[in-house]
mmCIF file of C-alpha atoms in Angstrom:
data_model
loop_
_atom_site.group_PDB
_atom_site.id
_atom_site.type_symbol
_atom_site.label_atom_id
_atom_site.label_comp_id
_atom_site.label_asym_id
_atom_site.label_seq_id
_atom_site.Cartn_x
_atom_site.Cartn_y
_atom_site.Cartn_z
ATOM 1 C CA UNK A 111 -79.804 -1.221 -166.171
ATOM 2 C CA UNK A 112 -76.342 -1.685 -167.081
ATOM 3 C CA UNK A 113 -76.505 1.069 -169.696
ATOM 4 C CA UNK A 114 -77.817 3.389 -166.592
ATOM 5 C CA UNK A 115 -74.698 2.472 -164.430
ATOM 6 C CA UNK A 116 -72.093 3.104 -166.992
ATOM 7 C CA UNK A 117 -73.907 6.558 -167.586
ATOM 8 C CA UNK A 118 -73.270 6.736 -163.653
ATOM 9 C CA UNK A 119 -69.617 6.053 -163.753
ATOM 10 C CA UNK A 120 -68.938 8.256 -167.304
ATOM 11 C CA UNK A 121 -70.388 11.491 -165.659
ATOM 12 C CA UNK A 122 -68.672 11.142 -162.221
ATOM 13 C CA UNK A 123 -65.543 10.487 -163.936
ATOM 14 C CA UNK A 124 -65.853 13.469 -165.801
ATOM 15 C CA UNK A 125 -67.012 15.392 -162.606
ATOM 16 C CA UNK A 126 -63.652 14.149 -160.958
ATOM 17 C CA UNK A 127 -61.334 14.747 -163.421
ATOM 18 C CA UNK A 128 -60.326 18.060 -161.916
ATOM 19 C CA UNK A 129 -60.023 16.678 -158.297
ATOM 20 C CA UNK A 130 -58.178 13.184 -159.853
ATOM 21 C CA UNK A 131 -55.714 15.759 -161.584
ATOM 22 C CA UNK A 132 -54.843 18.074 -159.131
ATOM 23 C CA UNK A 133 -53.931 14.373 -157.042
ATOM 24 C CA UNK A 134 -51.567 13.336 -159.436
ATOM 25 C CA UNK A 135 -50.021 16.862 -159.533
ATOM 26 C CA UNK A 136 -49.749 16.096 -155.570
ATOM 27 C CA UNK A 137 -48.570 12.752 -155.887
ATOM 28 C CA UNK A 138 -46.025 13.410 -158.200
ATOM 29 C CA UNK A 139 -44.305 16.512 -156.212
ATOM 30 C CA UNK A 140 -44.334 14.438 -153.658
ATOM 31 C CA UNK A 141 -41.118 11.961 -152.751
ATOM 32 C CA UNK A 142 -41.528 7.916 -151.954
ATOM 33 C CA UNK A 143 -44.640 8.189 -153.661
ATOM 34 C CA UNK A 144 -46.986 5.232 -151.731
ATOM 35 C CA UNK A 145 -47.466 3.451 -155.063
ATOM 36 C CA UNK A 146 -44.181 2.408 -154.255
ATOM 37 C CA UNK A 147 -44.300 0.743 -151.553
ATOM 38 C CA UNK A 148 -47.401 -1.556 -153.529
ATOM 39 C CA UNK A 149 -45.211 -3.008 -156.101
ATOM 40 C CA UNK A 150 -43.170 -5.376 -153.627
ATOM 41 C CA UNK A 151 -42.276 -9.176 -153.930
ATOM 42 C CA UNK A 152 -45.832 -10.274 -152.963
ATOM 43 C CA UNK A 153 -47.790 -11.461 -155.831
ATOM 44 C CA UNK A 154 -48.776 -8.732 -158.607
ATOM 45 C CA UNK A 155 -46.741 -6.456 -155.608
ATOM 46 C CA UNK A 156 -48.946 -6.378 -152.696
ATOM 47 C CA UNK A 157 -51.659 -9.597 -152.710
ATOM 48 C CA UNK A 158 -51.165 -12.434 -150.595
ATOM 49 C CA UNK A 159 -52.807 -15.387 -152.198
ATOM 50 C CA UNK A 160 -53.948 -18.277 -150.837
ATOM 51 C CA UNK A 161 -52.805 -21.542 -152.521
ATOM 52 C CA UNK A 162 -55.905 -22.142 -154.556
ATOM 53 C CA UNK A 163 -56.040 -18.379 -155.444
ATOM 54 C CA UNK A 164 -52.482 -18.744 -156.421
ATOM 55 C CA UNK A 165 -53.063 -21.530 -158.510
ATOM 56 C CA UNK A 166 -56.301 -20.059 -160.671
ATOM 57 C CA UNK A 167 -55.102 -16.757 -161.008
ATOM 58 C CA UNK A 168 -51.552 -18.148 -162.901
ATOM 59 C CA UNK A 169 -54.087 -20.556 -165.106
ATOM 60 C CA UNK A 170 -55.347 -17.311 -166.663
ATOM 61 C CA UNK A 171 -56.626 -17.720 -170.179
ATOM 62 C CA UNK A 172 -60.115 -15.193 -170.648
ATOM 63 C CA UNK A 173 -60.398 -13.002 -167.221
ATOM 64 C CA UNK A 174 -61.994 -10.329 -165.068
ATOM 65 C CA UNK A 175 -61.639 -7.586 -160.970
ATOM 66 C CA UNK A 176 -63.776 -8.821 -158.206
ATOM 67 C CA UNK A 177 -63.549 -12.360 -156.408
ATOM 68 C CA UNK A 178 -66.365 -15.076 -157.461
ATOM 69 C CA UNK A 179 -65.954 -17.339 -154.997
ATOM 70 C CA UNK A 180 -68.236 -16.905 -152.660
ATOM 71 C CA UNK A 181 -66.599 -17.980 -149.457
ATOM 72 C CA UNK A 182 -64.044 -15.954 -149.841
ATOM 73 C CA UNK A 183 -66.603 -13.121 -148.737
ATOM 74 C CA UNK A 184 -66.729 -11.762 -145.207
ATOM 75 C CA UNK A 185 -69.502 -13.222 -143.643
ATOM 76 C CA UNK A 186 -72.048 -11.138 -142.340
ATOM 77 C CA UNK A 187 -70.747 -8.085 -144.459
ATOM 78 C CA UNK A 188 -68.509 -7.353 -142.118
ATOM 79 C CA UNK A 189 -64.907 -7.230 -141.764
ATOM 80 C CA UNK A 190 -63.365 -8.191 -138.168
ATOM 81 C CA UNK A 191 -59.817 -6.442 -137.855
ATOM 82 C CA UNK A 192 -57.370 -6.697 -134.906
ATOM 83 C CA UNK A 193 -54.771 -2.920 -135.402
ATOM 84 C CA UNK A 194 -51.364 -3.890 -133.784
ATOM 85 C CA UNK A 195 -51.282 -0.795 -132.340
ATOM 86 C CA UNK A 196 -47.653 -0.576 -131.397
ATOM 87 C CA UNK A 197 -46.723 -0.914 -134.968
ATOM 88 C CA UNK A 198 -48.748 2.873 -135.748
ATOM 89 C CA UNK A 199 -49.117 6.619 -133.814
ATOM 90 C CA UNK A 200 -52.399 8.236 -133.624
ATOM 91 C CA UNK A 201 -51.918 10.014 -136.823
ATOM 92 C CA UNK A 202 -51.252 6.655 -138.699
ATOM 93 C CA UNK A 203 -54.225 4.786 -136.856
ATOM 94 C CA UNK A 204 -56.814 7.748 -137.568
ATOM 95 C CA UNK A 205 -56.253 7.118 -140.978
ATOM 96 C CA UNK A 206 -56.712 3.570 -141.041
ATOM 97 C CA UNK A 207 -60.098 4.201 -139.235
ATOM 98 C CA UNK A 208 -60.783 6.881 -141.787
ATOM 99 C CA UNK A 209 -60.542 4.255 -144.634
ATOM 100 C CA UNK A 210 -62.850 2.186 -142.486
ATOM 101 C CA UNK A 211 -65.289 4.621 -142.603
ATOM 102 C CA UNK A 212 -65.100 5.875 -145.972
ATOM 103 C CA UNK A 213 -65.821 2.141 -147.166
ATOM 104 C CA UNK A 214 -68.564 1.585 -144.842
ATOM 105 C CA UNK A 215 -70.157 5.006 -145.170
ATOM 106 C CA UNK A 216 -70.648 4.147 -149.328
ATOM 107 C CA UNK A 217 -71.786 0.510 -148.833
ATOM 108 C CA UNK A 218 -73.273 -2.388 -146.142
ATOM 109 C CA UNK A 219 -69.750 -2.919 -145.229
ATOM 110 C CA UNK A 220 -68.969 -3.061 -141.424
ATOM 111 C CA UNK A 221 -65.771 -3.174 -139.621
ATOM 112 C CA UNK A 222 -65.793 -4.055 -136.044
ATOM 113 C CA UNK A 223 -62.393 -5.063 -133.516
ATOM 114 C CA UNK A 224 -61.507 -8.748 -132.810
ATOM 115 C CA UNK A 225 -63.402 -10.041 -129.775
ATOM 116 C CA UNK A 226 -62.121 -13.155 -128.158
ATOM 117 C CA UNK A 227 -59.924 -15.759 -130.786
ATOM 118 C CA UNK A 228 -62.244 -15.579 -133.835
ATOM 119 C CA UNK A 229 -60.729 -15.104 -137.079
ATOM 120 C CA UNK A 230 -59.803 -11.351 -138.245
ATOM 121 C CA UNK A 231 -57.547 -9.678 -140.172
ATOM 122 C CA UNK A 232 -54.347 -8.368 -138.306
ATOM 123 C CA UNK A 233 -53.274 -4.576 -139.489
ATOM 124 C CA UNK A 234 -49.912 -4.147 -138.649
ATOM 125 C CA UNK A 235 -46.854 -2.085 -139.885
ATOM 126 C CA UNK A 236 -43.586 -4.385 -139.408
ATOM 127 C CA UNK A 237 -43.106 -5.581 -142.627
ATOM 128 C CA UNK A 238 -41.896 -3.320 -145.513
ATOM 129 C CA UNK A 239 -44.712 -2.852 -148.102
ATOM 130 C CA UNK A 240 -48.267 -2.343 -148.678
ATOM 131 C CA UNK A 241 -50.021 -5.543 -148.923
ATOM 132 C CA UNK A 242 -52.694 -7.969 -147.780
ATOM 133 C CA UNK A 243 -54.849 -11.267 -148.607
ATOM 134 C CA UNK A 244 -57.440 -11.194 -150.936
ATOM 135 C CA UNK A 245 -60.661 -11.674 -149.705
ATOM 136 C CA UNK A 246 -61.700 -13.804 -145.959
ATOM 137 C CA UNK A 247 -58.816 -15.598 -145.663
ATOM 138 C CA UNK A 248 -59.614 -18.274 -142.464
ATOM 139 C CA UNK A 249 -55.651 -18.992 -140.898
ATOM 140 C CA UNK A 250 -56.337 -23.046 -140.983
ATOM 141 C CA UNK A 251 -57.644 -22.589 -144.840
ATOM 142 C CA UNK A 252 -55.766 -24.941 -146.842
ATOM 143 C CA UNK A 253 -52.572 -25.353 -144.344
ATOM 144 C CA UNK A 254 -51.313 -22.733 -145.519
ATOM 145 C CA UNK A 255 -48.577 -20.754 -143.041
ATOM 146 C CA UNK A 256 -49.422 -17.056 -143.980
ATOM 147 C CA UNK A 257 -52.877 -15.997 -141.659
ATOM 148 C CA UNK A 258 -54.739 -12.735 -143.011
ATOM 149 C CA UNK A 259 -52.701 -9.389 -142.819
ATOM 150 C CA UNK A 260 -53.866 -6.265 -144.134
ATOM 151 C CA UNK A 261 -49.491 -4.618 -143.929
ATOM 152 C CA UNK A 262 -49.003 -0.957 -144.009
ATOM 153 C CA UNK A 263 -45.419 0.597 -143.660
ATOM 154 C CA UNK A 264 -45.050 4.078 -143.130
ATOM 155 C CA UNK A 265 -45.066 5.153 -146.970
ATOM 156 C CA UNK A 266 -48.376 3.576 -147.043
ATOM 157 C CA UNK A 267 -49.935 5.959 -145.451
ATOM 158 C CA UNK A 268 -52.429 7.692 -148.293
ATOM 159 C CA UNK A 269 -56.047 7.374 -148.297
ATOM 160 C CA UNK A 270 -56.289 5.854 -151.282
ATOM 161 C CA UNK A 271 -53.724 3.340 -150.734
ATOM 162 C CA UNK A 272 -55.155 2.328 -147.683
ATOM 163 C CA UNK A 273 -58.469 1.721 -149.299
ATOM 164 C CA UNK A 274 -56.612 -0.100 -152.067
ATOM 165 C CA UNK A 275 -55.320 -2.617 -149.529
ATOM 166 C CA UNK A 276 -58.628 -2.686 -147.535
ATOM 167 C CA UNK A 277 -60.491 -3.378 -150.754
ATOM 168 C CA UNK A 278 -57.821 -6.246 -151.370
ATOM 169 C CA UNK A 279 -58.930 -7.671 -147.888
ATOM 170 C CA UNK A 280 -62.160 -7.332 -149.036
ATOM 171 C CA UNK A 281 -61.858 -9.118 -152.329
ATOM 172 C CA UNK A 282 -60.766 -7.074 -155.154
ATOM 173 C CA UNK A 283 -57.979 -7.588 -157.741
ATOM 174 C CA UNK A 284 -56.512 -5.024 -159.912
ATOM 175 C CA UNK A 285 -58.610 -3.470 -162.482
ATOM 176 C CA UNK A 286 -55.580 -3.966 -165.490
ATOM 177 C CA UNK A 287 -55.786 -7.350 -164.636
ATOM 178 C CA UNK A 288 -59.344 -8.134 -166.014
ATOM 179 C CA UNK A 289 -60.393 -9.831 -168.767
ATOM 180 C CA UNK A 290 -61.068 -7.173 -171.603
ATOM 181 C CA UNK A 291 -57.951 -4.881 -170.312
ATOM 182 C CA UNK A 292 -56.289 -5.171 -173.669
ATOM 183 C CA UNK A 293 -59.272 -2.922 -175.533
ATOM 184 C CA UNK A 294 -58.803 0.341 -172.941
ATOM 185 C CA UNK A 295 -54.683 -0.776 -172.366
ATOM 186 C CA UNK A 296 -51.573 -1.692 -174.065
ATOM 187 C CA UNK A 297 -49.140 -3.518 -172.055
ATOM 188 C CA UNK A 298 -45.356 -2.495 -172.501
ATOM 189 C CA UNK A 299 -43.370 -6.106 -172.040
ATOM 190 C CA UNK A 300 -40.151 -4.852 -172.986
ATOM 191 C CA UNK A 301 -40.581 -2.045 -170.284
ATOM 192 C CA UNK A 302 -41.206 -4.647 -167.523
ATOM 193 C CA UNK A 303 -38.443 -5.581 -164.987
ATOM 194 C CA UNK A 304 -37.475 -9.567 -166.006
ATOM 195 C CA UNK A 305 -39.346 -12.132 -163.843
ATOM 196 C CA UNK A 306 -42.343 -9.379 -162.864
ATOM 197 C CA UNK A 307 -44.244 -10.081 -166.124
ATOM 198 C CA UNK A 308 -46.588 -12.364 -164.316
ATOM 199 C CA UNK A 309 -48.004 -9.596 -162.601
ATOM 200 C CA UNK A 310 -49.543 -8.381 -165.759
ATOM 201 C CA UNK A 311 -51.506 -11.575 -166.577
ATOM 202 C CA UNK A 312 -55.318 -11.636 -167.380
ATOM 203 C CA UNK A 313 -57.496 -13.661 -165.367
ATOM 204 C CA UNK A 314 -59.849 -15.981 -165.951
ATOM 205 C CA UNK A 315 -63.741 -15.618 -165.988
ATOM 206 C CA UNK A 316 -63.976 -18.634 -163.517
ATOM 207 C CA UNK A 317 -61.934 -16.998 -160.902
ATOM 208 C CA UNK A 318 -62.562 -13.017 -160.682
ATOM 209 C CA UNK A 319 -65.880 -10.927 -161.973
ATOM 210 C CA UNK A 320 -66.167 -7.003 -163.170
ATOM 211 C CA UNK A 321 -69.694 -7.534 -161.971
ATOM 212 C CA UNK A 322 -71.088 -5.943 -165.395
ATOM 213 C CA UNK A 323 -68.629 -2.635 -164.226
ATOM 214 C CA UNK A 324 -67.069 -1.030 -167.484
ATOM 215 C CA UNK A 325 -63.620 -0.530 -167.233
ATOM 216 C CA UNK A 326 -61.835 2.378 -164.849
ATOM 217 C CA UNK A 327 -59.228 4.189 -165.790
ATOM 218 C CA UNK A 328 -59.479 5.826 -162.197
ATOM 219 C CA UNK A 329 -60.271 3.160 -160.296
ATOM 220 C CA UNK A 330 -58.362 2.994 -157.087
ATOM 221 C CA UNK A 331 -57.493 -0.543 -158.081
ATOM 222 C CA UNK A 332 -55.362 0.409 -161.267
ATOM 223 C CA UNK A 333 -51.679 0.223 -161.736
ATOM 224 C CA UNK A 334 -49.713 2.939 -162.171
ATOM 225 C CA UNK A 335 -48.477 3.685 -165.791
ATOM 226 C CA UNK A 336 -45.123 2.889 -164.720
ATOM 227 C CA UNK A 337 -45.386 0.031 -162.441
ATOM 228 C CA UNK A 338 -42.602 -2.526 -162.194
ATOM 229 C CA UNK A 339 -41.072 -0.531 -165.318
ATOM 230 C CA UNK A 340 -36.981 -1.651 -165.749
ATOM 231 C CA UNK A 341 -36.019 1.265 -167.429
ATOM 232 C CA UNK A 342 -38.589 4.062 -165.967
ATOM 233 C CA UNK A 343 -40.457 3.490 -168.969
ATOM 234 C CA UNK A 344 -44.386 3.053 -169.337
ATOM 235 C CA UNK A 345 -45.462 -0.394 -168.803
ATOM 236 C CA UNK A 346 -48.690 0.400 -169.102
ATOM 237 C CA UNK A 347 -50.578 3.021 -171.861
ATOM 238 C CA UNK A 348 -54.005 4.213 -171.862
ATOM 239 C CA UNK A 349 -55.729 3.498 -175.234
ATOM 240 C CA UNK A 350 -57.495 6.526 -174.747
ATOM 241 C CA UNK A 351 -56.362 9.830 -174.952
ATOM 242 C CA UNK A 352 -56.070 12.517 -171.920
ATOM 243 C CA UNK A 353 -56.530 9.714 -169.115
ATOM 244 C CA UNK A 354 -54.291 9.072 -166.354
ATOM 245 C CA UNK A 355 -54.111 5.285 -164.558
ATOM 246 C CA UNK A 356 -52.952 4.405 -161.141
ATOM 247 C CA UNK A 357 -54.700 7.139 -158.709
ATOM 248 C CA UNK A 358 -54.963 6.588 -154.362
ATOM 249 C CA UNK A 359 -57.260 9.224 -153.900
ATOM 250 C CA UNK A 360 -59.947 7.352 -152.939
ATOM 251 C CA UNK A 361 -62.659 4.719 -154.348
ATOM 252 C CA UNK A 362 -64.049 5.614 -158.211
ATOM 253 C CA UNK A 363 -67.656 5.545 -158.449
ATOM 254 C CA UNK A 364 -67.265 2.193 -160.537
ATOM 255 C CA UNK A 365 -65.146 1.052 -157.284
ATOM 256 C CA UNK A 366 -68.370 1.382 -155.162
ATOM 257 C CA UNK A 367 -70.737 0.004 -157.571
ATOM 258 C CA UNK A 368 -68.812 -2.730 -157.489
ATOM 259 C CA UNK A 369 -68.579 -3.061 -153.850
ATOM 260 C CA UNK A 370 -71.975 -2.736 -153.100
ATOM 261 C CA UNK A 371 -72.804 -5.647 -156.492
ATOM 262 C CA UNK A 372 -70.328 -7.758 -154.790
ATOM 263 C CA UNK A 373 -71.490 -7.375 -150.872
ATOM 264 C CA UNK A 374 -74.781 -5.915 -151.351
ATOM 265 C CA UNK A 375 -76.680 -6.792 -153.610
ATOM 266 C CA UNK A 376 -76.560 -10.523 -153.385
ATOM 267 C CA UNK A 377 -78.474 -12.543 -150.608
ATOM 268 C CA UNK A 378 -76.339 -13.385 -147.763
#
């Protein structure tokens, strides 16, 4: 079965390459690129963890990209979001519900408004960055002060990076980040800004899964090639040739397998 899937992902990638190139062109003509405004102060740049997330993730020793712990899952399969309107315009709040849809439209994912006080995750602009909690984050969870955001500034207003952030919310980690990353990528240390190398670490098996995935260079969920460089250096190389890391168009087809193995697939 697995064999089958990674047939899946190796043809669509192939099948993309064209679409995931003329992106980067894009992306790269364009100023204040929105990968940007990802690599912030927040915890491998734009995750909020909770304290026991926190406190696995830095105890890293094997490692793997989508959460294990099971109630860190939205219940139900569906996410319960709260837009702070007054923080977007119509254009900005279209594409917020765009990224809604796209997600829901290639899995059981539902989003639905806040009704009454139960728990959801506030979308809001104020705060400079792109970044949000990883996974169902209740407020009261652990006493901890920070409740679940889902923050978009203005130049975080791509697709892809909105999906990124959404699939944060969701659950996901970074695809570099998992536990075989150092057979498909080398990691550049000198090239990293002093203080940021934590953001490269590997995590454990016990904390994160790839859900039997092989790895994406296009995921949605990848760094940049550059990211948190000191010098504008690489920090990160591909180990194989003619691929390019760190694309917001929109979820790879890995991305969605892994959504719907992680949401889906199990009995809720």
């Amino acid at each position: 079965m697995i064999s089958i899937i990674i047939a899946q992902i190796l043809i669509t990638s192939s099948l993309a390459a064209p679409l995931l190139e003329e992106s980067f062109v894009k992306m790269k003509e364009e100023s204040g690129s929105s990968l940007d405004f990802e690599l912030g102060e927040y915890f491998e740049g734009d995750m909020l963890l909770m304290s026991r997330q926190k406190k696995a993730v830095l105890a890293a020793e094997k490692n793997r990209n989508g959460l294990i712990d099971g109630v860190k899952r939205w219940p139900e399969r569906t996410v319960v979001y709260q837009i702070e309107e007054d923080d977007f315009d119509e254009e900005q709040v279209k594409i917020i519900e765009a990224a809604m849809e796209d997600i829901a439209n290639k899995s059981c994912i539902k989003f639905r408004p806040k009704e009454k006080d139960e728990h959801a995750v506030l979308i809001k602009g104020s705060a400079d960055g792109c970044f949000s909690n990883v996974g169902y984050s209740s407020a009261s969870e652990e006493n901890d002060e920070v409740k679940q955001v889902l923050n978009l500034s203005k130049g975080c207003f791509r697709h892809g990076t909105v999906v990124h952030e959404m699939l944060h919310t969701l659950g996901f980690y970074h695809m570099q980040s998992t536990y075989n990353r150092d057979e498909f990528v080398k990691i550049i240390w000198e090239n990293i800004k002093a203080g940021k190398e934590y953001n490269f670490a590997k995590y454990t098996n016990d904390t994160v899964t790839d859900f039997g995935v092989a790895y994406d260079y296009n995921s949605v969920m990848h760094y940049p090639e550059k990211a948190f460089s000191k010098n504008g250096n690489k920090t990160i190389i591909p180990l194989q040739d003619d691929v390019k890391i760190g694309q917001r168009v929109g979820m790879s087809e890995s991305d969605i397998i892994k959504l719907n193995k992680m949401y889906c697939e199990s009995e809720r």
